[in-house]
PDB file of C-alpha atoms in Angstrom:
ATOM      1  CA  MET A 361      21.712  65.230 116.279  1.00  0.00           C
ATOM      2  CA  ILE A 362      23.374  63.305 119.736  1.00  0.00           C
ATOM      3  CA  LEU A 363      20.930  62.491 122.139  1.00  0.00           C
ATOM      4  CA  PHE A 364      22.830  62.007 125.855  1.00  0.00           C
ATOM      5  CA  PHE A 365      20.183  60.213 128.549  1.00  0.00           C
ATOM      6  CA  ASP A 366      21.252  58.725 132.515  1.00  0.00           C
ATOM      7  CA  ILE A 367      19.280  55.936 132.358  1.00  0.00           C
ATOM      8  CA  GLU A 368      18.583  53.377 134.509  1.00  0.00           C
ATOM      9  CA  GLN A 369      16.899  51.441 131.955  1.00  0.00           C
ATOM     10  CA  ASP A 370      17.834  47.150 131.892  1.00  0.00           C
ATOM     11  CA  GLU A 371      17.072  47.316 127.707  1.00  0.00           C
ATOM     12  CA  PRO A 372      20.033  45.977 125.614  1.00  0.00           C
ATOM     13  CA  PHE A 373      19.329  48.829 123.204  1.00  0.00           C
ATOM     14  CA  PHE A 374      20.460  51.583 125.762  1.00  0.00           C
ATOM     15  CA  GLU A 375      24.354  49.778 126.632  1.00  0.00           C
ATOM     16  CA  ASN A 376      25.369  51.293 122.802  1.00  0.00           C
ATOM     17  CA  VAL A 377      25.616  53.947 121.161  1.00  0.00           C
ATOM     18  CA  GLN A 378      22.980  53.847 118.585  1.00  0.00           C
ATOM     19  CA  ILE A 379      22.764  55.719 114.587  1.00  0.00           C
ATOM     20  CA  PHE A 380      19.191  55.430 113.523  1.00  0.00           C
ATOM     21  CA  ALA A 381      17.641  58.136 110.507  1.00  0.00           C
ATOM     22  CA  ALA A 382      14.630  59.518 113.554  1.00  0.00           C
ATOM     23  CA  PRO A 383      11.317  59.062 112.411  1.00  0.00           C
ATOM     24  CA  LYS A 384       9.497  63.140 111.927  1.00  0.00           C
ATOM     25  CA  VAL A 385       7.614  62.191 114.759  1.00  0.00           C
ATOM     26  CA  LEU A 386      10.623  61.600 117.138  1.00  0.00           C
ATOM     27  CA  GLN A 387      12.653  64.703 114.711  1.00  0.00           C
ATOM     28  CA  GLU A 388       9.505  66.654 116.329  1.00  0.00           C
ATOM     29  CA  MET A 389      10.105  65.685 119.693  1.00  0.00           C
ATOM     30  CA  ILE A 390      13.560  66.234 119.428  1.00  0.00           C
ATOM     31  CA  ARG A 391      12.755  70.285 118.533  1.00  0.00           C
ATOM     32  CA  TYR A 392      10.452  70.909 120.930  1.00  0.00           C
ATOM     33  CA  ALA A 393      12.196  69.244 123.899  1.00  0.00           C
ATOM     34  CA  GLU A 394      15.228  71.791 122.626  1.00  0.00           C
ATOM     35  CA  LYS A 395      12.694  74.659 122.991  1.00  0.00           C
ATOM     36  CA  TRP A 396      12.797  74.161 127.150  1.00  0.00           C
ATOM     37  CA  SER A 397      15.112  75.984 129.849  1.00  0.00           C
ATOM     38  CA  LYS A 398      18.421  74.643 130.253  1.00  0.00           C
ATOM     39  CA  LEU A 399      17.914  75.470 133.601  1.00  0.00           C
ATOM     40  CA  THR A 400      19.023  72.496 136.034  1.00  0.00           C
ATOM     41  CA  GLU A 401      15.809  72.740 138.185  1.00  0.00           C
ATOM     42  CA  GLU A 402      13.133  69.864 137.557  1.00  0.00           C
ATOM     43  CA  ASN A 403      10.319  70.478 135.641  1.00  0.00           C
ATOM     44  CA  GLU A 404       7.794  68.001 136.010  1.00  0.00           C
ATOM     45  CA  ASN A 405       5.918  68.485 132.248  1.00  0.00           C
ATOM     46  CA  GLU A 406       9.538  67.927 130.727  1.00  0.00           C
ATOM     47  CA  LYS A 407      10.740  64.456 132.934  1.00  0.00           C
ATOM     48  CA  ILE A 408       7.255  63.114 132.006  1.00  0.00           C
ATOM     49  CA  PHE A 409       7.904  64.387 128.183  1.00  0.00           C
ATOM     50  CA  LEU A 410      11.561  63.023 128.144  1.00  0.00           C
ATOM     51  CA  ARG A 411      10.443  60.094 129.867  1.00  0.00           C
ATOM     52  CA  ALA A 412       8.334  59.109 126.673  1.00  0.00           C
ATOM     53  CA  LEU A 413      10.516  59.975 124.294  1.00  0.00           C
ATOM     54  CA  LEU A 414      13.276  57.458 125.891  1.00  0.00           C
ATOM     55  CA  ASN A 415      10.725  55.003 126.675  1.00  0.00           C
ATOM     56  CA  GLU A 416      10.022  54.685 122.593  1.00  0.00           C
ATOM     57  CA  LEU A 417      13.652  55.260 121.431  1.00  0.00           C
ATOM     58  CA  PRO A 418      13.672  51.035 121.067  1.00  0.00           C
ATOM     59  CA  ALA A 419      10.816  51.410 118.674  1.00  0.00           C
ATOM     60  CA  PHE A 420      12.318  53.846 117.004  1.00  0.00           C
ATOM     61  CA  GLY A 421      15.489  52.478 116.540  1.00  0.00           C
ATOM     62  CA  ALA A 422      13.906  49.016 115.952  1.00  0.00           C
ATOM     63  CA  ARG A 423      15.978  49.358 112.051  1.00  0.00           C
ATOM     64  CA  LEU A 424      19.556  50.292 113.492  1.00  0.00           C
ATOM     65  CA  LEU A 425      22.568  51.172 111.389  1.00  0.00           C
ATOM     66  CA  HIS A 426      25.460  48.823 112.769  1.00  0.00           C
ATOM     67  CA  LEU A 427      28.152  50.950 111.088  1.00  0.00           C
ATOM     68  CA  GLU A 428      31.046  49.760 112.204  1.00  0.00           C
ATOM     69  CA  ILE A 429      34.745  49.396 110.494  1.00  0.00           C
ATOM     70  CA  THR A 430      37.429  46.674 112.060  1.00  0.00           C
ATOM     71  CA  LEU A 431      41.180  48.177 112.414  1.00  0.00           C
ATOM     72  CA  PRO A 432      43.532  45.946 111.414  1.00  0.00           C
ATOM     73  CA  ASN A 433      45.894  44.868 114.470  1.00  0.00           C
ATOM     74  CA  GLU A 434      48.643  43.570 112.272  1.00  0.00           C
ATOM     75  CA  ASN A 435      51.340  45.853 111.744  1.00  0.00           C
ATOM     76  CA  ARG A 436      52.665  45.252 108.257  1.00  0.00           C
ATOM     77  CA  LEU A 437      48.262  46.653 107.571  1.00  0.00           C
ATOM     78  CA  GLN A 438      49.074  50.112 109.621  1.00  0.00           C
ATOM     79  CA  THR A 439      50.534  51.658 106.187  1.00  0.00           C
ATOM     80  CA  VAL A 440      47.455  50.320 103.616  1.00  0.00           C
ATOM     81  CA  LEU A 441      45.136  52.017 106.641  1.00  0.00           C
ATOM     82  CA  SER A 442      47.098  55.470 106.444  1.00  0.00           C
ATOM     83  CA  HIS A 443      46.872  55.385 102.663  1.00  0.00           C
ATOM     84  CA  LEU A 444      43.387  54.421 102.727  1.00  0.00           C
ATOM     85  CA  HIS A 445      42.094  56.726 105.198  1.00  0.00           C
ATOM     86  CA  ASP A 446      44.068  59.623 103.648  1.00  0.00           C
ATOM     87  CA  HIS A 447      43.410  58.794 100.265  1.00  0.00           C
ATOM     88  CA  TYR A 448      39.718  57.161 100.654  1.00  0.00           C
ATOM     89  CA  THR A 449      38.293  59.844  97.526  1.00  0.00           C
ATOM     90  CA  HIS A 450      40.390  58.376  94.870  1.00  0.00           C
ATOM     91  CA  PRO A 451      39.769  54.991  93.476  1.00  0.00           C
ATOM     92  CA  ILE A 452      42.400  52.346  95.230  1.00  0.00           C
ATOM     93  CA  LYS A 453      45.303  52.080  93.071  1.00  0.00           C
ATOM     94  CA  MET A 454      46.495  48.648  94.170  1.00  0.00           C
ATOM     95  CA  GLU A 455      50.018  49.262  92.982  1.00  0.00           C
ATOM     96  CA  ASP A 456      50.237  52.353  95.099  1.00  0.00           C
ATOM     97  CA  ILE A 457      49.904  49.844  98.662  1.00  0.00           C
ATOM     98  CA  ALA A 458      51.804  47.426  97.264  1.00  0.00           C
ATOM     99  CA  LEU A 459      54.922  49.424  97.056  1.00  0.00           C
ATOM    100  CA  LEU A 460      53.405  51.144 100.175  1.00  0.00           C
ATOM    101  CA  SER A 461      53.745  48.475 102.420  1.00  0.00           C
ATOM    102  CA  ASN A 462      56.442  45.710 100.648  1.00  0.00           C
ATOM    103  CA  LEU A 463      54.372  43.587 100.847  1.00  0.00           C
ATOM    104  CA  SER A 464      52.537  41.292  96.880  1.00  0.00           C
ATOM    105  CA  LEU A 465      48.642  42.220  96.513  1.00  0.00           C
ATOM    106  CA  ARG A 466      47.426  38.452  97.848  1.00  0.00           C
ATOM    107  CA  THR A 467      49.142  38.958 100.792  1.00  0.00           C
ATOM    108  CA  ILE A 468      47.838  42.910 101.718  1.00  0.00           C
ATOM    109  CA  GLU A 469      44.358  41.625 100.489  1.00  0.00           C
ATOM    110  CA  ARG A 470      44.166  38.033 102.664  1.00  0.00           C
ATOM    111  CA  LEU A 471      45.774  39.259 105.696  1.00  0.00           C
ATOM    112  CA  PHE A 472      42.980  42.746 105.275  1.00  0.00           C
ATOM    113  CA  LYS A 473      40.141  40.083 105.178  1.00  0.00           C
ATOM    114  CA  LYS A 474      41.366  37.903 107.773  1.00  0.00           C
ATOM    115  CA  GLU A 475      41.598  41.682 110.158  1.00  0.00           C
ATOM    116  CA  THR A 476      38.652  43.220 109.097  1.00  0.00           C
ATOM    117  CA  GLY A 477      36.319  40.928 107.547  1.00  0.00           C
ATOM    118  CA  MET A 478      35.750  42.666 104.234  1.00  0.00           C
ATOM    119  CA  THR A 479      38.135  43.362 101.298  1.00  0.00           C
ATOM    120  CA  LEU A 480      40.274  46.879 100.571  1.00  0.00           C
ATOM    121  CA  VAL A 481      36.840  47.716  98.386  1.00  0.00           C
ATOM    122  CA  LYS A 482      34.385  47.025 100.912  1.00  0.00           C
ATOM    123  CA  TYR A 483      36.359  48.974 103.375  1.00  0.00           C
ATOM    124  CA  GLN A 484      36.944  52.089 101.407  1.00  0.00           C
ATOM    125  CA  GLN A 485      33.081  52.387 100.268  1.00  0.00           C
ATOM    126  CA  LEU A 486      32.460  52.541 104.518  1.00  0.00           C
ATOM    127  CA  LEU A 487      35.101  54.703 104.851  1.00  0.00           C
ATOM    128  CA  ARG A 488      33.127  57.458 102.231  1.00  0.00           C
ATOM    129  CA  ILE A 489      29.533  56.737 103.672  1.00  0.00           C
ATOM    130  CA  ILE A 490      30.830  57.405 107.099  1.00  0.00           C
ATOM    131  CA  LYS A 491      32.542  60.652 106.206  1.00  0.00           C
ATOM    132  CA  SER A 492      29.263  61.477 103.715  1.00  0.00           C
ATOM    133  CA  LEU A 493      26.966  61.113 107.190  1.00  0.00           C
ATOM    134  CA  GLU A 494      29.343  63.606 108.924  1.00  0.00           C
ATOM    135  CA  LEU A 495      28.892  65.849 105.798  1.00  0.00           C
ATOM    136  CA  LEU A 496      25.397  65.527 105.467  1.00  0.00           C
ATOM    137  CA  SER A 497      24.506  66.169 109.679  1.00  0.00           C
ATOM    138  CA  MET A 498      26.011  69.276 109.056  1.00  0.00           C
ATOM    139  CA  GLY A 499      23.556  70.533 105.963  1.00  0.00           C
ATOM    140  CA  GLU A 500      26.625  72.605 104.256  1.00  0.00           C
ATOM    141  CA  LEU A 501      26.758  70.691 101.430  1.00  0.00           C
ATOM    142  CA  THR A 502      23.738  69.359  98.195  1.00  0.00           C
ATOM    143  CA  ILE A 503      23.765  65.538  98.323  1.00  0.00           C
ATOM    144  CA  SER A 504      25.408  66.160  95.042  1.00  0.00           C
ATOM    145  CA  GLN A 505      28.583  67.874  96.483  1.00  0.00           C
ATOM    146  CA  ILE A 506      28.752  65.414  98.819  1.00  0.00           C
ATOM    147  CA  ALA A 507      28.373  62.570  96.885  1.00  0.00           C
ATOM    148  CA  TYR A 508      32.315  64.241  94.610  1.00  0.00           C
ATOM    149  CA  LYS A 509      33.394  65.241  98.117  1.00  0.00           C
ATOM    150  CA  VAL A 510      33.641  61.357  99.135  1.00  0.00           C
ATOM    151  CA  GLY A 511      35.022  60.454  95.952  1.00  0.00           C
ATOM    152  CA  TYR A 512      31.813  58.889  93.997  1.00  0.00           C
ATOM    153  CA  GLN A 513      31.798  60.072  90.380  1.00  0.00           C
ATOM    154  CA  SER A 514      28.578  60.223  90.213  1.00  0.00           C
ATOM    155  CA  ILE A 515      25.432  60.769  92.033  1.00  0.00           C
ATOM    156  CA  GLN A 516      23.276  57.717  91.350  1.00  0.00           C
ATOM    157  CA  ALA A 517      26.572  55.373  92.099  1.00  0.00           C
ATOM    158  CA  PHE A 518      27.062  57.487  95.818  1.00  0.00           C
ATOM    159  CA  THR A 519      23.204  57.040  96.278  1.00  0.00           C
ATOM    160  CA  ASN A 520      23.166  53.274  95.274  1.00  0.00           C
ATOM    161  CA  SER A 521      26.274  52.611  97.455  1.00  0.00           C
ATOM    162  CA  PHE A 522      24.476  54.701 100.271  1.00  0.00           C
ATOM    163  CA  TYR A 523      21.599  52.845 100.193  1.00  0.00           C
ATOM    164  CA  THR A 524      23.257  49.322 100.133  1.00  0.00           C
ATOM    165  CA  VAL A 525      25.199  50.163 103.243  1.00  0.00           C
ATOM    166  CA  MET A 526      22.556  52.847 105.211  1.00  0.00           C
ATOM    167  CA  GLY A 527      19.213  51.079 104.430  1.00  0.00           C
ATOM    168  CA  TYR A 528      17.977  54.866 103.649  1.00  0.00           C
ATOM    169  CA  ARG A 529      18.789  57.305 100.559  1.00  0.00           C
ATOM    170  CA  PRO A 530      21.042  60.071 101.950  1.00  0.00           C
ATOM    171  CA  SER A 531      18.318  62.250 101.478  1.00  0.00           C
ATOM    172  CA  ALA A 532      16.739  61.118 104.893  1.00  0.00           C
ATOM    173  CA  PHE A 533      19.845  62.585 107.103  1.00  0.00           C
ATOM    174  CA  ILE A 534      19.617  65.699 105.914  1.00  0.00           C
ATOM    175  CA  GLN A 535      18.873  68.322 108.670  1.00  0.00           C
ATOM    176  CA  ARG A 536      16.124  70.548 107.743  1.00  0.00           C
TER     177      ARG A 536
END
C-alpha cells in the first residue's frame, strides 16, 4: 500500500520514500482510514487520527528495508544492464553477456562492481526480489507461483533469498 502525506515535520524519516512491512496495527489503522469519505472538507476526528498515524510512522518503519539498485553510468555496461533486466528470470550466462558487450568477463565484473557496488548475481537477485514484491502486492498469485515466475527453481530458494534481502518472509507482504 502506498501512503502520501503533506507534512511539515522536520523528521529525517519523511525525507525519502520508505518501504517496510507494516505491522498488523498499522494495517488496521490504514484500513480504518480508508473507509472515510473522500470529500475535501476537513473532519477534526479524521485529522486527529491521521496525525497519530503520521506521528507513529517512524516507529513503525524502524526496520526499514533499504532496497535500492544503483544503475551503472558506464556506457559499455548498458547492453549488460539491458540483458539483465530482460532476462532476470533466467540464470546469468556470462558467455552471453561477454558476447553482447564485447568485453571480457573479468572486465564486465570489475566495471559492474565498481559502478553498482555489487556483482551481477547480486544485481539479478535484487531485480527478482523487487519484481516479486510487485507481484506479492497484487495478491493474485501464490508465493510458489511468484517464486517460479521471477526465476527461482524452488520455493525454498526464493524464500531464503527474499529473507536475505528483505529481512522478512514473502508472506509478510501478501495483501489479505
